[in-house]
PDB file of N, CA and C in Angstrom:
ATOM      1  N   UNK A1214     279.847 194.901  82.134  1.00 62.00           N
ATOM      2  CA  UNK A1214     279.140 193.895  82.878  1.00 62.00           C
ATOM      3  C   UNK A1214     280.146 193.076  83.672  1.00 62.00           C
ATOM      4  N   UNK A1215     279.745 192.673  84.845  1.00 66.00           N
ATOM      5  CA  UNK A1215     280.581 191.893  85.743  1.00 66.00           C
ATOM      6  C   UNK A1215     280.759 190.473  85.204  1.00 66.00           C
ATOM      7  N   UNK A1216     281.970 189.969  85.266  1.00 71.00           N
ATOM      8  CA  UNK A1216     282.244 188.612  84.769  1.00 71.00           C
ATOM      9  C   UNK A1216     281.473 187.555  85.534  1.00 71.00           C
ATOM     10  N   UNK A1217     281.292 187.767  86.830  1.00 76.00           N
ATOM     11  CA  UNK A1217     280.576 186.786  87.650  1.00 76.00           C
ATOM     12  C   UNK A1217     279.122 186.654  87.235  1.00 76.00           C
ATOM     13  N   UNK A1218     278.580 187.658  86.595  1.00 76.00           N
ATOM     14  CA  UNK A1218     277.198 187.587  86.132  1.00 76.00           C
ATOM     15  C   UNK A1218     277.063 186.643  84.949  1.00 76.00           C
ATOM     16  N   UNK A1219     278.158 186.359  84.256  1.00 82.00           N
ATOM     17  CA  UNK A1219     278.111 185.470  83.100  1.00 82.00           C
ATOM     18  C   UNK A1219     278.260 184.000  83.460  1.00 82.00           C
ATOM     19  N   UNK A1220     278.618 183.699  84.686  1.00 89.00           N
ATOM     20  CA  UNK A1220     278.828 182.304  85.089  1.00 89.00           C
ATOM     21  C   UNK A1220     277.549 181.481  84.932  1.00 89.00           C
ATOM     22  N   UNK A1221     276.380 181.950  85.401  1.00 92.00           N
ATOM     23  CA  UNK A1221     275.163 181.145  85.183  1.00 92.00           C
ATOM     24  C   UNK A1221     274.824 181.001  83.700  1.00 92.00           C
ATOM     25  N   UNK A1222     275.083 182.027  82.912  1.00 93.00           N
ATOM     26  CA  UNK A1222     274.816 181.957  81.476  1.00 93.00           C
ATOM     27  C   UNK A1222     275.666 180.866  80.853  1.00 93.00           C
ATOM     28  N   UNK A1223     276.939 180.836  81.195  1.00 94.00           N
ATOM     29  CA  UNK A1223     277.830 179.823  80.638  1.00 94.00           C
ATOM     30  C   UNK A1223     277.447 178.430  81.115  1.00 94.00           C
ATOM     31  N   UNK A1224     277.036 178.295  82.381  1.00 95.00           N
ATOM     32  CA  UNK A1224     276.649 176.979  82.908  1.00 95.00           C
ATOM     33  C   UNK A1224     275.428 176.442  82.170  1.00 95.00           C
ATOM     34  N   UNK A1225     274.435 177.287  81.965  1.00 96.00           N
ATOM     35  CA  UNK A1225     273.230 176.855  81.254  1.00 96.00           C
ATOM     36  C   UNK A1225     273.567 176.531  79.797  1.00 96.00           C
ATOM     37  N   UNK A1226     274.444 177.306  79.184  1.00 96.00           N
ATOM     38  CA  UNK A1226     274.831 177.059  77.794  1.00 96.00           C
ATOM     39  C   UNK A1226     275.584 175.732  77.666  1.00 96.00           C
ATOM     40  N   UNK A1227     276.397 175.394  78.643  1.00 96.00           N
ATOM     41  CA  UNK A1227     277.113 174.112  78.613  1.00 96.00           C
ATOM     42  C   UNK A1227     276.123 172.961  78.714  1.00 96.00           C
ATOM     43  N   UNK A1228     275.135 173.096  79.590  1.00 96.00           N
ATOM     44  CA  UNK A1228     274.092 172.068  79.688  1.00 96.00           C
ATOM     45  C   UNK A1228     273.386 171.923  78.346  1.00 96.00           C
ATOM     46  N   UNK A1229     273.092 173.040  77.698  1.00 96.00           N
ATOM     47  CA  UNK A1229     272.452 172.990  76.391  1.00 96.00           C
ATOM     48  C   UNK A1229     273.356 172.308  75.368  1.00 96.00           C
ATOM     49  N   UNK A1230     274.634 172.621  75.401  1.00 95.00           N
ATOM     50  CA  UNK A1230     275.551 172.017  74.449  1.00 95.00           C
ATOM     51  C   UNK A1230     275.647 170.512  74.588  1.00 95.00           C
ATOM     52  N   UNK A1231     275.585 170.024  75.804  1.00 96.00           N
ATOM     53  CA  UNK A1231     275.728 168.591  76.036  1.00 96.00           C
ATOM     54  C   UNK A1231     274.426 167.837  75.761  1.00 96.00           C
ATOM     55  N   UNK A1232     273.294 168.403  76.164  1.00 96.00           N
ATOM     56  CA  UNK A1232     272.039 167.659  76.131  1.00 96.00           C
ATOM     57  C   UNK A1232     271.067 168.071  75.031  1.00 96.00           C
ATOM     58  N   UNK A1233     271.390 169.063  74.259  1.00 95.00           N
ATOM     59  CA  UNK A1233     270.468 169.536  73.232  1.00 95.00           C
ATOM     60  C   UNK A1233     270.260 168.491  72.138  1.00 95.00           C
ATOM     61  N   UNK A1234     269.044 168.399  71.604  1.00 95.00           N
ATOM     62  CA  UNK A1234     268.837 167.502  70.467  1.00 95.00           C
ATOM     63  C   UNK A1234     269.585 167.965  69.223  1.00 95.00           C
ATOM     64  N   UNK A1235     269.987 169.220  69.182  1.00 95.00           N
ATOM     65  CA  UNK A1235     270.714 169.752  68.024  1.00 95.00           C
ATOM     66  C   UNK A1235     272.171 169.305  67.986  1.00 95.00           C
ATOM     67  N   UNK A1236     272.674 168.771  69.096  1.00 95.00           N
ATOM     68  CA  UNK A1236     274.082 168.350  69.111  1.00 95.00           C
ATOM     69  C   UNK A1236     274.303 167.202  68.122  1.00 95.00           C
ATOM     70  N   UNK A1237     273.288 166.390  67.907  1.00 94.00           N
ATOM     71  CA  UNK A1237     273.419 165.309  66.925  1.00 94.00           C
ATOM     72  C   UNK A1237     273.599 165.866  65.520  1.00 94.00           C
ATOM     73  N   UNK A1238     272.881 166.942  65.197  1.00 95.00           N
ATOM     74  CA  UNK A1238     273.016 167.552  63.879  1.00 95.00           C
ATOM     75  C   UNK A1238     274.426 168.126  63.684  1.00 95.00           C
ATOM     76  N   UNK A1239     274.926 168.803  64.695  1.00 95.00           N
ATOM     77  CA  UNK A1239     276.284 169.357  64.611  1.00 95.00           C
ATOM     78  C   UNK A1239     277.297 168.218  64.512  1.00 95.00           C
ATOM     79  N   UNK A1240     277.059 167.145  65.268  1.00 95.00           N
ATOM     80  CA  UNK A1240     277.942 165.975  65.238  1.00 95.00           C
ATOM     81  C   UNK A1240     277.974 165.349  63.840  1.00 95.00           C
ATOM     82  N   UNK A1241     276.799 165.209  63.218  1.00 95.00           N
ATOM     83  CA  UNK A1241     276.742 164.581  61.897  1.00 95.00           C
ATOM     84  C   UNK A1241     277.371 165.447  60.802  1.00 95.00           C
ATOM     85  N   UNK A1242     277.419 166.742  61.028  1.00 96.00           N
ATOM     86  CA  UNK A1242     278.018 167.649  60.047  1.00 96.00           C
ATOM     87  C   UNK A1242     279.509 167.874  60.292  1.00 96.00           C
ATOM     88  N   UNK A1243     280.136 166.995  61.064  1.00 95.00           N
ATOM     89  CA  UNK A1243     281.541 167.203  61.408  1.00 95.00           C
ATOM     90  C   UNK A1243     282.477 167.251  60.201  1.00 95.00           C
ATOM     91  N   UNK A1244     282.187 166.578  59.065  1.00 94.00           N
ATOM     92  CA  UNK A1244     283.120 166.710  57.937  1.00 94.00           C
ATOM     93  C   UNK A1244     283.222 168.145  57.409  1.00 94.00           C
ATOM     94  N   UNK A1245     282.216 168.948  57.697  1.00 95.00           N
ATOM     95  CA  UNK A1245     282.228 170.339  57.218  1.00 95.00           C
ATOM     96  C   UNK A1245     283.112 171.216  58.100  1.00 95.00           C
ATOM     97  N   UNK A1246     283.028 171.045  59.408  1.00 94.00           N
ATOM     98  CA  UNK A1246     283.712 171.967  60.307  1.00 94.00           C
ATOM     99  C   UNK A1246     284.936 171.371  61.014  1.00 94.00           C
ATOM    100  N   UNK A1247     285.049 170.063  61.079  1.00 94.00           N
ATOM    101  CA  UNK A1247     286.143 169.440  61.829  1.00 94.00           C
ATOM    102  C   UNK A1247     287.434 169.495  61.016  1.00 94.00           C
ATOM    103  N   UNK A1248     288.550 169.902  61.644  1.00 94.00           N
ATOM    104  CA  UNK A1248     289.808 170.007  60.889  1.00 94.00           C
ATOM    105  C   UNK A1248     290.317 168.645  60.430  1.00 94.00           C
ATOM    106  N   UNK A1249     290.865 168.612  59.236  1.00 92.00           N
ATOM    107  CA  UNK A1249     291.344 167.367  58.662  1.00 92.00           C
ATOM    108  C   UNK A1249     292.551 166.779  59.366  1.00 92.00           C
ATOM    109  N   UNK A1250     293.336 167.626  60.050  1.00 95.00           N
ATOM    110  CA  UNK A1250     294.532 167.144  60.718  1.00 95.00           C
ATOM    111  C   UNK A1250     294.231 166.503  62.072  1.00 95.00           C
ATOM    112  N   UNK A1251     293.027 166.720  62.601  1.00 93.00           N
ATOM    113  CA  UNK A1251     292.676 166.172  63.916  1.00 93.00           C
ATOM    114  C   UNK A1251     292.122 164.753  63.757  1.00 93.00           C
ATOM    115  N   UNK A1252     292.393 163.898  64.730  1.00 93.00           N
ATOM    116  CA  UNK A1252     291.866 162.534  64.636  1.00 93.00           C
ATOM    117  C   UNK A1252     290.344 162.532  64.806  1.00 93.00           C
ATOM    118  N   UNK A1253     289.626 161.894  63.904  1.00 92.00           N
ATOM    119  CA  UNK A1253     288.157 161.919  63.974  1.00 92.00           C
ATOM    120  C   UNK A1253     287.583 160.896  64.950  1.00 92.00           C
ATOM    121  N   UNK A1254     288.017 160.939  66.180  1.00 95.00           N
ATOM    122  CA  UNK A1254     287.486 160.056  67.212  1.00 95.00           C
ATOM    123  C   UNK A1254     286.121 160.580  67.648  1.00 95.00           C
ATOM    124  N   UNK A1255     285.170 159.686  67.819  1.00 94.00           N
ATOM    125  CA  UNK A1255     283.799 160.117  68.100  1.00 94.00           C
ATOM    126  C   UNK A1255     283.690 160.921  69.399  1.00 94.00           C
ATOM    127  N   UNK A1256     284.479 160.581  70.412  1.00 96.00           N
ATOM    128  CA  UNK A1256     284.416 161.314  71.675  1.00 96.00           C
ATOM    129  C   UNK A1256     284.881 162.758  71.491  1.00 96.00           C
ATOM    130  N   UNK A1257     285.942 162.937  70.723  1.00 95.00           N
ATOM    131  CA  UNK A1257     286.462 164.288  70.490  1.00 95.00           C
ATOM    132  C   UNK A1257     285.502 165.085  69.625  1.00 95.00           C
ATOM    133  N   UNK A1258     284.936 164.454  68.613  1.00 96.00           N
ATOM    134  CA  UNK A1258     283.989 165.146  67.738  1.00 96.00           C
ATOM    135  C   UNK A1258     282.741 165.538  68.530  1.00 96.00           C
ATOM    136  N   UNK A1259     282.262 164.647  69.408  1.00 96.00           N
ATOM    137  CA  UNK A1259     281.089 164.974  70.221  1.00 96.00           C
ATOM    138  C   UNK A1259     281.386 166.133  71.164  1.00 96.00           C
ATOM    139  N   UNK A1260     282.560 166.105  71.792  1.00 96.00           N
ATOM    140  CA  UNK A1260     282.918 167.183  72.709  1.00 96.00           C
ATOM    141  C   UNK A1260     283.023 168.516  71.968  1.00 96.00           C
ATOM    142  N   UNK A1261     283.604 168.498  70.783  1.00 96.00           N
ATOM    143  CA  UNK A1261     283.697 169.722  69.984  1.00 96.00           C
ATOM    144  C   UNK A1261     282.317 170.173  69.516  1.00 96.00           C
ATOM    145  N   UNK A1262     281.436 169.232  69.201  1.00 97.00           N
ATOM    146  CA  UNK A1262     280.073 169.570  68.802  1.00 97.00           C
ATOM    147  C   UNK A1262     279.334 170.257  69.947  1.00 97.00           C
ATOM    148  N   UNK A1263     279.483 169.721  71.147  1.00 97.00           N
ATOM    149  CA  UNK A1263     278.854 170.324  72.318  1.00 97.00           C
ATOM    150  C   UNK A1263     279.414 171.718  72.574  1.00 97.00           C
ATOM    151  N   UNK A1264     280.705 171.885  72.386  1.00 97.00           N
ATOM    152  CA  UNK A1264     281.324 173.195  72.578  1.00 97.00           C
ATOM    153  C   UNK A1264     280.819 174.209  71.545  1.00 97.00           C
ATOM    154  N   UNK A1265     280.673 173.768  70.308  1.00 97.00           N
ATOM    155  CA  UNK A1265     280.139 174.654  69.267  1.00 97.00           C
ATOM    156  C   UNK A1265     278.715 175.058  69.605  1.00 97.00           C
ATOM    157  N   UNK A1266     277.897 174.104  70.008  1.00 97.00           N
ATOM    158  CA  UNK A1266     276.508 174.409  70.337  1.00 97.00           C
ATOM    159  C   UNK A1266     276.415 175.318  71.563  1.00 97.00           C
ATOM    160  N   UNK A1267     277.274 175.125  72.540  1.00 97.00           N
ATOM    161  CA  UNK A1267     277.299 176.011  73.710  1.00 97.00           C
ATOM    162  C   UNK A1267     277.663 177.431  73.310  1.00 97.00           C
ATOM    163  N   UNK A1268     278.633 177.561  72.443  1.00 96.00           N
ATOM    164  CA  UNK A1268     279.059 178.883  71.981  1.00 96.00           C
ATOM    165  C   UNK A1268     277.962 179.576  71.192  1.00 96.00           C
ATOM    166  N   UNK A1269     277.295 178.828  70.333  1.00 97.00           N
ATOM    167  CA  UNK A1269     276.190 179.402  69.552  1.00 97.00           C
ATOM    168  C   UNK A1269     275.059 179.829  70.487  1.00 97.00           C
ATOM    169  N   UNK A1270     274.804 179.050  71.524  1.00 97.00           N
ATOM    170  CA  UNK A1270     273.772 179.413  72.498  1.00 97.00           C
ATOM    171  C   UNK A1270     274.095 180.740  73.168  1.00 97.00           C
ATOM    172  N   UNK A1271     275.330 180.903  73.602  1.00 95.00           N
ATOM    173  CA  UNK A1271     275.730 182.159  74.258  1.00 95.00           C
ATOM    174  C   UNK A1271     275.607 183.334  73.286  1.00 95.00           C
ATOM    175  N   UNK A1272     276.021 183.109  72.043  1.00 96.00           N
ATOM    176  CA  UNK A1272     275.967 184.196  71.057  1.00 96.00           C
ATOM    177  C   UNK A1272     274.529 184.599  70.751  1.00 96.00           C
ATOM    178  N   UNK A1273     273.657 183.626  70.528  1.00 97.00           N
ATOM    179  CA  UNK A1273     272.265 183.945  70.203  1.00 97.00           C
ATOM    180  C   UNK A1273     271.529 184.570  71.385  1.00 97.00           C
ATOM    181  N   UNK A1274     271.801 184.076  72.582  1.00 96.00           N
ATOM    182  CA  UNK A1274     271.141 184.625  73.765  1.00 96.00           C
ATOM    183  C   UNK A1274     271.632 186.034  74.075  1.00 96.00           C
ATOM    184  N   UNK A1275     272.813 186.374  73.619  1.00 95.00           N
ATOM    185  CA  UNK A1275     273.348 187.704  73.872  1.00 95.00           C
ATOM    186  C   UNK A1275     272.774 188.785  72.973  1.00 95.00           C
ATOM    187  N   UNK A1276     272.120 188.399  71.891  1.00 97.00           N
ATOM    188  CA  UNK A1276     271.581 189.395  70.958  1.00 97.00           C
ATOM    189  C   UNK A1276     270.535 190.292  71.621  1.00 97.00           C
ATOM    190  N   UNK A1277     269.507 189.748  72.305  1.00 96.00           N
ATOM    191  CA  UNK A1277     268.539 190.644  72.955  1.00 96.00           C
ATOM    192  C   UNK A1277     269.188 191.529  74.033  1.00 96.00           C
ATOM    193  N   UNK A1278     270.157 190.982  74.749  1.00 94.00           N
ATOM    194  CA  UNK A1278     270.849 191.780  75.771  1.00 94.00           C
ATOM    195  C   UNK A1278     271.629 192.921  75.129  1.00 94.00           C
ATOM    196  N   UNK A1279     272.271 192.646  74.007  1.00 94.00           N
ATOM    197  CA  UNK A1279     273.021 193.687  73.302  1.00 94.00           C
ATOM    198  C   UNK A1279     272.077 194.754  72.739  1.00 94.00           C
ATOM    199  N   UNK A1280     270.931 194.327  72.242  1.00 96.00           N
ATOM    200  CA  UNK A1280     269.957 195.300  71.734  1.00 96.00           C
ATOM    201  C   UNK A1280     269.437 196.185  72.856  1.00 96.00           C
ATOM    202  N   UNK A1281     269.179 195.595  74.019  1.00 95.00           N
ATOM    203  CA  UNK A1281     268.757 196.403  75.166  1.00 95.00           C
ATOM    204  C   UNK A1281     269.834 197.413  75.540  1.00 95.00           C
ATOM    205  N   UNK A1282     271.083 196.957  75.579  1.00 93.00           N
ATOM    206  CA  UNK A1282     272.187 197.862  75.910  1.00 93.00           C
ATOM    207  C   UNK A1282     272.306 198.999  74.905  1.00 93.00           C
ATOM    208  N   UNK A1283     272.091 198.672  73.658  1.00 94.00           N
ATOM    209  CA  UNK A1283     272.225 199.668  72.587  1.00 94.00           C
ATOM    210  C   UNK A1283     271.096 200.689  72.623  1.00 94.00           C
ATOM    211  N   UNK A1284     269.866 200.225  72.828  1.00 94.00           N
ATOM    212  CA  UNK A1284     268.704 201.103  72.719  1.00 94.00           C
ATOM    213  C   UNK A1284     268.316 201.779  74.018  1.00 94.00           C
ATOM    214  N   UNK A1285     268.790 201.299  75.141  1.00 91.00           N
ATOM    215  CA  UNK A1285     268.434 201.897  76.424  1.00 91.00           C
ATOM    216  C   UNK A1285     269.284 203.139  76.672  1.00 91.00           C
ATOM    217  N   UNK A1286     268.639 204.132  77.237  1.00 88.00           N
ATOM    218  CA  UNK A1286     269.367 205.365  77.557  1.00 88.00           C
ATOM    219  C   UNK A1286     270.355 205.135  78.705  1.00 88.00           C
ATOM    220  N   UNK A1287     269.936 204.365  79.690  1.00 90.00           N
ATOM    221  CA  UNK A1287     270.790 204.066  80.843  1.00 90.00           C
ATOM    222  C   UNK A1287     270.705 202.573  81.140  1.00 90.00           C
ATOM    223  N   UNK A1288     271.448 201.754  80.389  1.00 87.00           N
ATOM    224  CA  UNK A1288     271.368 200.308  80.616  1.00 87.00           C
ATOM    225  C   UNK A1288     271.931 199.923  81.983  1.00 87.00           C
ATOM    226  N   UNK A1289     271.242 199.011  82.621  1.00 89.00           N
ATOM    227  CA  UNK A1289     271.695 198.516  83.927  1.00 89.00           C
ATOM    228  C   UNK A1289     272.286 197.125  83.748  1.00 89.00           C
ATOM    229  N   UNK A1290     273.381 196.880  84.403  1.00 88.00           N
ATOM    230  CA  UNK A1290     274.106 195.620  84.265  1.00 88.00           C
ATOM    231  C   UNK A1290     273.257 194.423  84.679  1.00 88.00           C
ATOM    232  N   UNK A1291     272.493 194.568  85.741  1.00 90.00           N
ATOM    233  CA  UNK A1291     271.671 193.451  86.221  1.00 90.00           C
ATOM    234  C   UNK A1291     270.580 193.109  85.211  1.00 90.00           C
ATOM    235  N   UNK A1292     270.056 194.100  84.522  1.00 92.00           N
ATOM    236  CA  UNK A1292     269.022 193.846  83.508  1.00 92.00           C
ATOM    237  C   UNK A1292     269.641 193.139  82.303  1.00 92.00           C
ATOM    238  N   UNK A1293     270.809 193.595  81.889  1.00 92.00           N
ATOM    239  CA  UNK A1293     271.503 192.954  80.762  1.00 92.00           C
ATOM    240  C   UNK A1293     271.786 191.499  81.091  1.00 92.00           C
ATOM    241  N   UNK A1294     272.296 191.235  82.280  1.00 93.00           N
ATOM    242  CA  UNK A1294     272.588 189.863  82.693  1.00 93.00           C
ATOM    243  C   UNK A1294     271.329 189.011  82.747  1.00 93.00           C
ATOM    244  N   UNK A1295     270.249 189.588  83.244  1.00 94.00           N
ATOM    245  CA  UNK A1295     268.984 188.854  83.336  1.00 94.00           C
ATOM    246  C   UNK A1295     268.433 188.522  81.958  1.00 94.00           C
ATOM    247  N   UNK A1296     268.521 189.460  81.027  1.00 95.00           N
ATOM    248  CA  UNK A1296     268.059 189.210  79.663  1.00 95.00           C
ATOM    249  C   UNK A1296     268.892 188.107  79.026  1.00 95.00           C
ATOM    250  N   UNK A1297     270.191 188.172  79.229  1.00 95.00           N
ATOM    251  CA  UNK A1297     271.081 187.173  78.659  1.00 95.00           C
ATOM    252  C   UNK A1297     270.784 185.784  79.243  1.00 95.00           C
ATOM    253  N   UNK A1298     270.583 185.711  80.557  1.00 95.00           N
ATOM    254  CA  UNK A1298     270.275 184.441  81.200  1.00 95.00           C
ATOM    255  C   UNK A1298     268.924 183.908  80.728  1.00 95.00           C
ATOM    256  N   UNK A1299     267.932 184.788  80.619  1.00 97.00           N
ATOM    257  CA  UNK A1299     266.610 184.357  80.150  1.00 97.00           C
ATOM    258  C   UNK A1299     266.684 183.821  78.725  1.00 97.00           C
ATOM    259  N   UNK A1300     267.448 184.474  77.873  1.00 97.00           N
ATOM    260  CA  UNK A1300     267.616 183.987  76.508  1.00 97.00           C
ATOM    261  C   UNK A1300     268.301 182.634  76.466  1.00 97.00           C
ATOM    262  N   UNK A1301     269.287 182.453  77.316  1.00 97.00           N
ATOM    263  CA  UNK A1301     269.995 181.172  77.372  1.00 97.00           C
ATOM    264  C   UNK A1301     269.070 180.061  77.866  1.00 97.00           C
ATOM    265  N   UNK A1302     268.283 180.363  78.881  1.00 97.00           N
ATOM    266  CA  UNK A1302     267.340 179.367  79.405  1.00 97.00           C
ATOM    267  C   UNK A1302     266.302 179.021  78.341  1.00 97.00           C
ATOM    268  N   UNK A1303     265.815 180.001  77.622  1.00 97.00           N
ATOM    269  CA  UNK A1303     264.847 179.747  76.558  1.00 97.00           C
ATOM    270  C   UNK A1303     265.429 178.834  75.482  1.00 97.00           C
ATOM    271  N   UNK A1304     266.670 179.080  75.093  1.00 97.00           N
ATOM    272  CA  UNK A1304     267.310 178.239  74.084  1.00 97.00           C
ATOM    273  C   UNK A1304     267.616 176.835  74.608  1.00 97.00           C
ATOM    274  N   UNK A1305     267.652 176.678  75.922  1.00 97.00           N
ATOM    275  CA  UNK A1305     267.966 175.386  76.534  1.00 97.00           C
ATOM    276  C   UNK A1305     266.718 174.547  76.776  1.00 97.00           C
ATOM    277  N   UNK A1306     265.539 175.107  76.636  1.00 97.00           N
ATOM    278  CA  UNK A1306     264.310 174.357  76.906  1.00 97.00           C
ATOM    279  C   UNK A1306     264.196 173.047  76.121  1.00 97.00           C
ATOM    280  N   UNK A1307     264.574 172.985  74.833  1.00 96.00           N
ATOM    281  CA  UNK A1307     264.493 171.687  74.137  1.00 96.00           C
ATOM    282  C   UNK A1307     265.399 170.601  74.721  1.00 96.00           C
ATOM    283  N   UNK A1308     266.403 170.988  75.490  1.00 96.00           N
ATOM    284  CA  UNK A1308     267.329 170.015  76.078  1.00 96.00           C
ATOM    285  C   UNK A1308     266.823 169.457  77.407  1.00 96.00           C
ATOM    286  N   UNK A1309     265.806 170.064  77.990  1.00 95.00           N
ATOM    287  CA  UNK A1309     265.352 169.654  79.321  1.00 95.00           C
ATOM    288  C   UNK A1309     264.906 168.194  79.399  1.00 95.00           C
ATOM    289  N   UNK A1310     264.182 167.648  78.418  1.00 95.00           N
ATOM    290  CA  UNK A1310     263.843 166.222  78.522  1.00 95.00           C
ATOM    291  C   UNK A1310     265.074 165.315  78.604  1.00 95.00           C
ATOM    292  N   UNK A1311     266.119 165.666  77.883  1.00 95.00           N
ATOM    293  CA  UNK A1311     267.355 164.870  77.933  1.00 95.00           C
ATOM    294  C   UNK A1311     268.061 165.037  79.273  1.00 95.00           C
ATOM    295  N   UNK A1312     267.990 166.219  79.861  1.00 95.00           N
ATOM    296  CA  UNK A1312     268.588 166.459  81.168  1.00 95.00           C
ATOM    297  C   UNK A1312     267.849 165.621  82.217  1.00 95.00           C
ATOM    298  N   UNK A1313     266.520 165.649  82.164  1.00 94.00           N
ATOM    299  CA  UNK A1313     265.720 164.889  83.127  1.00 94.00           C
ATOM    300  C   UNK A1313     265.990 163.394  82.967  1.00 94.00           C
ATOM    301  N   UNK A1314     266.083 162.930  81.733  1.00 94.00           N
ATOM    302  CA  UNK A1314     266.378 161.516  81.478  1.00 94.00           C
ATOM    303  C   UNK A1314     267.749 161.139  82.044  1.00 94.00           C
ATOM    304  N   UNK A1315     268.723 162.012  81.867  1.00 94.00           N
ATOM    305  CA  UNK A1315     270.066 161.720  82.390  1.00 94.00           C
ATOM    306  C   UNK A1315     270.102 161.730  83.905  1.00 94.00           C
ATOM    307  N   UNK A1316     269.360 162.653  84.522  1.00 94.00           N
ATOM    308  CA  UNK A1316     269.351 162.727  85.976  1.00 94.00           C
ATOM    309  C   UNK A1316     268.580 161.576  86.629  1.00 94.00           C
ATOM    310  N   UNK A1317     267.586 161.043  85.912  1.00 91.00           N
ATOM    311  CA  UNK A1317     266.800 159.942  86.474  1.00 91.00           C
ATOM    312  C   UNK A1317     267.476 158.590  86.247  1.00 91.00           C
ATOM    313  N   UNK A1318     268.531 158.586  85.484  1.00 80.00           N
ATOM    314  CA  UNK A1318     269.260 157.347  85.250  1.00 80.00           C
ATOM    315  C   UNK A1318     268.655 156.473  84.168  1.00 80.00           C
ATOM    316  N   UNK A1319     267.721 157.023  83.425  1.00 64.00           N
ATOM    317  CA  UNK A1319     267.070 156.208  82.396  1.00 64.00           C
ATOM    318  C   UNK A1319     267.338 156.724  81.090  1.00 64.00           C
TER     319      UNK A1319
END
């Protein structure tokens, strides 16, 4: 698959990582995953939480695309990319109210 096809997937996943309601849960569980040697500053923990959630979004959205690639006799790159993007957008839907709130300034 072409690397440029993953750019929209990564962009949507980053939006999900920053604005998802699940980022608070990952943030609150920082004693479990955050390294003890790193300073526990809230800004750094939040940024790492968003990065973890973005990564999980990409991984989960890639499962249907990987299954299509595996089971299809002749997988097409554009279809794989579209499935991956659709999965990422679906996982990002709970974050949309927060995105709209941030864009409206309220």
